[in-house]
Each structure stands twice: as structure tokens, then as C-alpha cells.
Coordinates of C-alpha atoms in Angstrom, one line a residue:
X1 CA -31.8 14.2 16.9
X2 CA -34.3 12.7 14.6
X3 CA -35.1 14.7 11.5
X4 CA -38.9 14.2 11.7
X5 CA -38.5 16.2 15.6
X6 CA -36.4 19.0 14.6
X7 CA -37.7 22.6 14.1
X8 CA -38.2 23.9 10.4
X9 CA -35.0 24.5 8.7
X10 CA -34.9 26.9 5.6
X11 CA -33.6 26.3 1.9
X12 CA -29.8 26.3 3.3
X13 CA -30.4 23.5 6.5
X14 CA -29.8 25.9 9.0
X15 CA -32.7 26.2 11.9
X16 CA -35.5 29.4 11.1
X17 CA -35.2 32.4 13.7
X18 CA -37.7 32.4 16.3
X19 CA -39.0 35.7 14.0
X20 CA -39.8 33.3 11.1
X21 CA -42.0 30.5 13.2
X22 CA -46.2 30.9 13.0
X23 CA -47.2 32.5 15.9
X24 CA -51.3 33.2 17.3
X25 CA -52.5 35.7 20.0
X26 CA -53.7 34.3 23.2
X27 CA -57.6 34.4 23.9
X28 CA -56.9 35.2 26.9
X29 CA -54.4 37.9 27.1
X30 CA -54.2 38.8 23.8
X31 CA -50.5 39.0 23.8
X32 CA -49.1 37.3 20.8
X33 CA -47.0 33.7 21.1
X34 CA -45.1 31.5 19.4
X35 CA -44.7 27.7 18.2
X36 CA -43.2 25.5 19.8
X37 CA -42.3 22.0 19.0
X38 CA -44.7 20.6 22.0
X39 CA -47.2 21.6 19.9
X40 CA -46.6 20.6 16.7
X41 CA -49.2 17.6 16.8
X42 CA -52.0 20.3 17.8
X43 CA -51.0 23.2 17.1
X44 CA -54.3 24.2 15.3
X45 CA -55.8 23.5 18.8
X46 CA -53.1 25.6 20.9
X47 CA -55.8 28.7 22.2
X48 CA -53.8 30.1 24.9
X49 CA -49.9 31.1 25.8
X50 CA -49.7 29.1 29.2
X51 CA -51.3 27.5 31.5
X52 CA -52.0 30.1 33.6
X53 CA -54.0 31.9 30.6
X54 CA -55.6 28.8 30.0
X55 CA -56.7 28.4 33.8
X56 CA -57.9 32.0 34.1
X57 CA -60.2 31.7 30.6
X58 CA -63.6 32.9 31.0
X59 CA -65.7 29.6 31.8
X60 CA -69.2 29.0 30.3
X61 CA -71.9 29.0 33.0
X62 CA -75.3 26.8 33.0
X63 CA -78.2 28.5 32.0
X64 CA -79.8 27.7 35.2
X65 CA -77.2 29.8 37.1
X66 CA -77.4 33.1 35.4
X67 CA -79.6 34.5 37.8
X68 CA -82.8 34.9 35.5
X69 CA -85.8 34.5 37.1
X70 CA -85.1 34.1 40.4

């Protein structure tokens, strides 16, 4: 394994415990989650838990299709 792809390690060089890694809370289900190494390249843009939160998030709907006015 290359050092630059493994998971933080602490002051002795052993791995962290899943406990010690930054976690968020899903916008979706609010249930909180953890990092994980696929997302250590964006993990300031990680929103949701899975993909099925992230399929099932509230979508933004055109002005013209709210229903005003008609």
C-alpha cells in the first residue's frame, strides 16, 4: 500500500478507530456518517451518506412550475 492512500495513522503508526475519523450528518436523513477514503479528494463536497439519500434529495423546481398564477 502506498503511504499517500492509507487511512490516518496516530502518533504510534497504528491505523485511527473508525471513532476517531471526521464524520457529517446526511442532508438527507440526518443520520450521521463517516469518512471514507473514496472521499478523501472531496470530502468537503460529500452531502449525503449514499446514493440512495442523494437520489431521494429534495430537488429545486422552476419557478414557472410552482403553480402560481395559474
Amino acid at each position: 500500500m502506498r503511504p499517500g492512500n492509507a487511512m490516518p495513522r496516530n502518533a504510534n503508526g497504528s491505523f485511527r478507530a473508525k471513532a476517531h475519523l471526521q464524520s457529517k450528518t446526511c442532508l438527507s436523513c440526518g443520520r450521521p456518517f463517516s469518512w471514507r477514503r473514496k472521499w478523501k479528494t472531496c470530502w468537503e463536497d460529500v452531502k449525503y451518506c449514499s446514493d440512495r439519500c442523494r437520489n431521494s434529495r429534495p430537488h429545486k423546481r422552476s419557478p414557472e412550475h410552482d403553480g402560481v398564477g395559474s
